[in-house]
mmCIF file of C-alpha atoms in Angstrom:
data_model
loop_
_atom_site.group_PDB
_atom_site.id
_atom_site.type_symbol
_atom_site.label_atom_id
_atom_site.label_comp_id
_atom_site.label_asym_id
_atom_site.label_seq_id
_atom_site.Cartn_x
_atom_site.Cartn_y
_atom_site.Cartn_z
ATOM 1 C CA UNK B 1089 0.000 0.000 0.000
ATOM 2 C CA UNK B 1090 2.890 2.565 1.008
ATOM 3 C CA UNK B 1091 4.352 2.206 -2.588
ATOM 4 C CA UNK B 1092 1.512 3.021 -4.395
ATOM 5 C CA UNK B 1093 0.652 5.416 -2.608
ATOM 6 C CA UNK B 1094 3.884 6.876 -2.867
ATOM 7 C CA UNK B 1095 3.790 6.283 -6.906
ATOM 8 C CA UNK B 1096 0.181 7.935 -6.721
ATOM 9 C CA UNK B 1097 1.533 11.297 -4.996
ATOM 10 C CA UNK B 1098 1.069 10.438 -1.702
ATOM 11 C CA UNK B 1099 3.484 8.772 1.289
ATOM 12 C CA UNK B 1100 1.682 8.175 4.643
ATOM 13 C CA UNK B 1101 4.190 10.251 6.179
ATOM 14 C CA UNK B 1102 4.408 12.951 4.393
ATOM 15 C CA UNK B 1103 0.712 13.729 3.202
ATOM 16 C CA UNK B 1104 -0.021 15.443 -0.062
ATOM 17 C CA UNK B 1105 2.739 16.798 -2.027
ATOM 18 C CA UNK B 1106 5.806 14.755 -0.023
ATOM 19 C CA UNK B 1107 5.635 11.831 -2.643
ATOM 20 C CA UNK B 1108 6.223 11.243 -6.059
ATOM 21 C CA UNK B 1109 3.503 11.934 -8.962
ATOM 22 C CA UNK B 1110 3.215 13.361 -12.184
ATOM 23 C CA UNK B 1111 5.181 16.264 -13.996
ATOM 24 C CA UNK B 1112 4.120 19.073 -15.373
ATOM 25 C CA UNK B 1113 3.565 17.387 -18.352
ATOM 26 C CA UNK B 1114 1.718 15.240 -17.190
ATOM 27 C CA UNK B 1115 4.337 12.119 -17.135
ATOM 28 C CA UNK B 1116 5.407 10.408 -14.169
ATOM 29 C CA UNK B 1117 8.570 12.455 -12.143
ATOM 30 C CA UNK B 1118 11.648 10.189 -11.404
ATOM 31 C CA UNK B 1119 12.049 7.495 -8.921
ATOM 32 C CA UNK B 1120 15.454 7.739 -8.243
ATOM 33 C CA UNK B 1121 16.970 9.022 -5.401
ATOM 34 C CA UNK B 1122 16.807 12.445 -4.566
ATOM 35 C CA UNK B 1123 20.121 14.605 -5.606
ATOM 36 C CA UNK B 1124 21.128 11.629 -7.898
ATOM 37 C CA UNK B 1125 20.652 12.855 -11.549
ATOM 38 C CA UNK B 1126 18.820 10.307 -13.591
ATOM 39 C CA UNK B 1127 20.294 8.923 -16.611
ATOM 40 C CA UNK B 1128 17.655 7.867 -19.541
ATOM 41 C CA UNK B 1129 18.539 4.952 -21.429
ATOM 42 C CA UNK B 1130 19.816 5.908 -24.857
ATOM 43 C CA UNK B 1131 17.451 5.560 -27.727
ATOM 44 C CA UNK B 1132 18.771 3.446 -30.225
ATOM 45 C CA UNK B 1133 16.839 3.834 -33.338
ATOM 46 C CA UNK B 1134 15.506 7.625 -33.271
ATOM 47 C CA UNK B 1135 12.516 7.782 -31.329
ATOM 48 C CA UNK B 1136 12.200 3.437 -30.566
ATOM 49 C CA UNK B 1137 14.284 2.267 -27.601
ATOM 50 C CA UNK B 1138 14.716 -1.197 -30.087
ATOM 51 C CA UNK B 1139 15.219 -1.444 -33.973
ATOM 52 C CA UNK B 1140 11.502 -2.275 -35.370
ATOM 53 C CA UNK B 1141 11.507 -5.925 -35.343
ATOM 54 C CA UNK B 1142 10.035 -5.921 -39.255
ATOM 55 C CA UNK B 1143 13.489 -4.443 -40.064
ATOM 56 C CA UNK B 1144 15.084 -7.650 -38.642
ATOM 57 C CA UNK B 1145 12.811 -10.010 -39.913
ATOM 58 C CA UNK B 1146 11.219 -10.652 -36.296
ATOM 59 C CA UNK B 1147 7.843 -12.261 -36.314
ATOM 60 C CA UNK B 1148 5.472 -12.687 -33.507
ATOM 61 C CA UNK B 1149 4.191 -16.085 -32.854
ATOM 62 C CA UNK B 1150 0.697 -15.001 -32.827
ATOM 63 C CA UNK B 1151 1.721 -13.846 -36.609
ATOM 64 C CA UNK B 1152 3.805 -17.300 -37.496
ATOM 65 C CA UNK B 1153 0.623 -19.375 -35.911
ATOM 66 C CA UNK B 1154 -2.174 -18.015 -38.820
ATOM 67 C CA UNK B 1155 -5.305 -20.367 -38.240
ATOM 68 C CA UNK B 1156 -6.854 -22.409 -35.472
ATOM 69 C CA UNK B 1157 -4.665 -20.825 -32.825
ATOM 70 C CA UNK B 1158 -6.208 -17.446 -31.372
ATOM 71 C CA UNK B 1159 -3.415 -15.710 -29.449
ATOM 72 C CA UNK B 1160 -4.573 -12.753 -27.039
ATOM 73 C CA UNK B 1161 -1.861 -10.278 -26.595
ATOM 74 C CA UNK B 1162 -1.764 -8.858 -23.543
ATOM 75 C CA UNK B 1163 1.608 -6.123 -23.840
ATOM 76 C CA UNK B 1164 2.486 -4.713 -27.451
ATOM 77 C CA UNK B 1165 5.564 -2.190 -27.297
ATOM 78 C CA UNK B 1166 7.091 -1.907 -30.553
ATOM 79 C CA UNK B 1167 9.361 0.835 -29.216
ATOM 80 C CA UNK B 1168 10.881 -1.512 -26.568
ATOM 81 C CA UNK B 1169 10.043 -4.498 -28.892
ATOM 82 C CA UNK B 1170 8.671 -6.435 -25.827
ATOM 83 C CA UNK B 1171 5.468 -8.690 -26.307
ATOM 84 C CA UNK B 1172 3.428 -10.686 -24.095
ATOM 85 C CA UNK B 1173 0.484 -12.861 -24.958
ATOM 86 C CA UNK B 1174 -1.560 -15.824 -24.482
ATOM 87 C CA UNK B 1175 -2.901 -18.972 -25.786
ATOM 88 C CA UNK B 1176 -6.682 -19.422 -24.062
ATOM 89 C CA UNK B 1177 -7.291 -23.206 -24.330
ATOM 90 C CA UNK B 1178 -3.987 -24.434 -25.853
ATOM 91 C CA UNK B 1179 -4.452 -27.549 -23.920
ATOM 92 C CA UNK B 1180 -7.715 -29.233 -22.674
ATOM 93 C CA UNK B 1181 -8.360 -29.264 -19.376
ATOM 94 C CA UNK B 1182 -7.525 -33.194 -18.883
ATOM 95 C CA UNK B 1183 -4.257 -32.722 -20.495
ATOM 96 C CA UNK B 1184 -3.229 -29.743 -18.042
ATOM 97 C CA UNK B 1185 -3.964 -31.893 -15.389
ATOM 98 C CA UNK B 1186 -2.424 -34.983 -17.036
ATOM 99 C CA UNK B 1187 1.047 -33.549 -18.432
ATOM 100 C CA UNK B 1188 1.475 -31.963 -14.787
ATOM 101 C CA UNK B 1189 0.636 -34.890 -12.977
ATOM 102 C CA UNK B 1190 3.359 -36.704 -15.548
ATOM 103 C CA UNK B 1191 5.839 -33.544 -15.405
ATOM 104 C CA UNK B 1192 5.395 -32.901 -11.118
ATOM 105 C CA UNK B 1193 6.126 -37.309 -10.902
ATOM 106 C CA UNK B 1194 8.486 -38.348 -13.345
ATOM 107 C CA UNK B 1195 10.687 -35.509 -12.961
ATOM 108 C CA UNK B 1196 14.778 -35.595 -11.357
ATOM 109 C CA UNK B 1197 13.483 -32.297 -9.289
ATOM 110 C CA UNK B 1198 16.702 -30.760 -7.432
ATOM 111 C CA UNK B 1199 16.581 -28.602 -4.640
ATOM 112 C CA UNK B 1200 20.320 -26.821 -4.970
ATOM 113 C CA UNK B 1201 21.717 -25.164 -1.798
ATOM 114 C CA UNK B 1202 22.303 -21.407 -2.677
ATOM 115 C CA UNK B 1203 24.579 -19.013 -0.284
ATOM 116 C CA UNK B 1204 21.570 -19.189 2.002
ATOM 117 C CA UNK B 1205 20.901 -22.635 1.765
ATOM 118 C CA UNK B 1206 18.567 -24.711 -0.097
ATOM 119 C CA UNK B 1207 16.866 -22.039 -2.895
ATOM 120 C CA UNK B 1208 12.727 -21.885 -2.200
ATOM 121 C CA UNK B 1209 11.713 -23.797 -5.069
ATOM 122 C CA UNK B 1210 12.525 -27.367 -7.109
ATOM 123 C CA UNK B 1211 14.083 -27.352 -10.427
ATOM 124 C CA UNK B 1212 15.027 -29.538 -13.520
ATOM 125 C CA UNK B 1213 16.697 -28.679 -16.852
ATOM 126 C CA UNK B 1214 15.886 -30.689 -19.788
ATOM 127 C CA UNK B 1215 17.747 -30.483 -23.254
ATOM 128 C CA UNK B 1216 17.365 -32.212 -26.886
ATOM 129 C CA UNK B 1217 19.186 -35.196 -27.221
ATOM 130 C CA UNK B 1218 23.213 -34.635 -27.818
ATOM 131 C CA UNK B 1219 23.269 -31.082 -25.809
ATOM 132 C CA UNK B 1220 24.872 -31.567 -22.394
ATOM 133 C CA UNK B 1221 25.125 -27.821 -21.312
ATOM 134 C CA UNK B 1222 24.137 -27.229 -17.852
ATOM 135 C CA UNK B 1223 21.925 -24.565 -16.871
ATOM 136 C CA UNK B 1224 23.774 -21.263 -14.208
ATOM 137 C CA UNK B 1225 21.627 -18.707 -12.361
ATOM 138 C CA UNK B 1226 22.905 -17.330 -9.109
ATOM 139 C CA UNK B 1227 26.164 -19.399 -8.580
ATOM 140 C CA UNK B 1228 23.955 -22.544 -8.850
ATOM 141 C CA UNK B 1229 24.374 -25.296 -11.795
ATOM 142 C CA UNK B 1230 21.617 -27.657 -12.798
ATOM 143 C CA UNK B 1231 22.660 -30.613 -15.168
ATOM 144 C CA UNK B 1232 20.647 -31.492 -18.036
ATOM 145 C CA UNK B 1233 18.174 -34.371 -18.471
ATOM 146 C CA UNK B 1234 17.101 -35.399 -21.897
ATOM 147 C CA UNK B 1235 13.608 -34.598 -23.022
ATOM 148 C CA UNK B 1236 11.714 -37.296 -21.848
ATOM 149 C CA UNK B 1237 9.056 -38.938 -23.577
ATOM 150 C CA UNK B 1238 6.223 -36.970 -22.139
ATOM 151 C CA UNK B 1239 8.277 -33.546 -23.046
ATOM 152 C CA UNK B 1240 8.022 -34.650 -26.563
ATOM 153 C CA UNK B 1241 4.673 -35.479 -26.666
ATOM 154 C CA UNK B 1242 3.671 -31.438 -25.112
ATOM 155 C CA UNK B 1243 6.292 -30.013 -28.115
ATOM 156 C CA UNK B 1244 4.161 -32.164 -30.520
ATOM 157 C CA UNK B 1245 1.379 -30.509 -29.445
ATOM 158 C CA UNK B 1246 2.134 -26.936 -28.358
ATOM 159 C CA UNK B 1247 4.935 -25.680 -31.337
ATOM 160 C CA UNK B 1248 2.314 -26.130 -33.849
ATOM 161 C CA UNK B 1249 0.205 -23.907 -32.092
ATOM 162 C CA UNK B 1250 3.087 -21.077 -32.424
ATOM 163 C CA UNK B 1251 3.461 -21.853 -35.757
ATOM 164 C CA UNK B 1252 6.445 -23.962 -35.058
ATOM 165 C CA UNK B 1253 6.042 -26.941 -37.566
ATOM 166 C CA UNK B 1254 9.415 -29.090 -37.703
ATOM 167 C CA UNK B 1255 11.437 -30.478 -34.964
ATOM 168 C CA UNK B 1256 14.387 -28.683 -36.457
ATOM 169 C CA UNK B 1257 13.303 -25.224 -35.044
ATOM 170 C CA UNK B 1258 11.721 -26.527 -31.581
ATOM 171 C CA UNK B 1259 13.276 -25.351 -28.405
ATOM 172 C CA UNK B 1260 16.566 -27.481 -27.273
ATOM 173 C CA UNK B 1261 16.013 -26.822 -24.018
ATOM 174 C CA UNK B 1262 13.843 -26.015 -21.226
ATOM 175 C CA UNK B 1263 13.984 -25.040 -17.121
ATOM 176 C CA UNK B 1264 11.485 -26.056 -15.157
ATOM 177 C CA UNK B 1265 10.522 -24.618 -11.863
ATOM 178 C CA UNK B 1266 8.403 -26.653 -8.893
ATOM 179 C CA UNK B 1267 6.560 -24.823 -6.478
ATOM 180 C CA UNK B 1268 5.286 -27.234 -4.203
ATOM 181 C CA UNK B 1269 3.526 -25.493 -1.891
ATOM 182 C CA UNK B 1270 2.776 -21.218 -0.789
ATOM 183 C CA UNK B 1271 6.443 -21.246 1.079
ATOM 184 C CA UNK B 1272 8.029 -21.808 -1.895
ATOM 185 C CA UNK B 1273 9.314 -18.515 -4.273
ATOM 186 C CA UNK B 1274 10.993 -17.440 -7.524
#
């Protein structure tokens, strides 16, 4: 609650005025610290933060999946060239719960020991046959598993829904993250 406020215009403490809210023009007023000038990114392709992704011959998968599947996007920011969206249905209810069921059991979960001890979550990495790099995040290693049979079976649905039709261009690789129960975190 005390940060929004605060992003709103208003701290607790310090009543109207004391926080930070828009500019005179009507944008939002830095959020760094006070006496610290802020530095602005540069832009790198006049007025877009990214070069347009048309220019590099960057195609969004709701775009590459024409037909049956009905992406929703939910972000669009050509200047940044960041995207979010989703696939409503992509999988039928029995299949969620039968590919997590399969995924949760017949999994090698690992539960690495960070600088703090064990990290607040389970995790796997699984590659395509013949890769055997390991996967690094925080000064902790995960080796690879192959895909297993079921991981094949989810590609062989799922890429063709992105408009991903051969095995050739398919992932090689994916982390997976277990949360097992509301103690567990990112």
């Amino acid at each position: 609650m005390g940060l929004a406020r605060r992003m709103l215009g208003r701290s607790r403490s310090r009543g109207k005025g004391g926080g930070k809210g828009k500019g005179k023009d009507g944008g939002m007023m830095r959020t760094g610290p006070p006496g610290v000038p802020e530095v602005k990114p540069e832009k790198l392709c006049g007025e877009l933060w990214e070069e347009p992704r048309e220019k590099l011959g960057m195609q969004l998968i709701s775009e590459m999946a024409q037909g049956a599947a009905h992406w929703q996007s939910v972000l669009k920011d050509d200047s940044r060239r960041s995207y979010a969206a989703f696939l409503p249905k992509g999988l039928t209810n029995e299949q969620c719960s039968h590919y997590f069921a399969t995924t949760r059991d017949e999994t090698k979960w690992m539960q690495p020991e960070g600088k703090n001890g064990p990290i607040p979550r389970k995790t796997a990495w699984a590659t395509k046959q013949g890769c055997t790099c390991s996967y690094r995040y925080g000064g902790i290693e995960v080796e690879p598993m192959v895909f297993p049979p079921w991981m094949i079976e989810i590609l062989n649905i799922i890429m063709p829904k992105c408009g991903i039709h051969t095995q050739a261009e398919w992932p090689d690789s994916c982390n997976m993250n277990l949360y097992e129960d509301g103690g567990m975190s990112v």
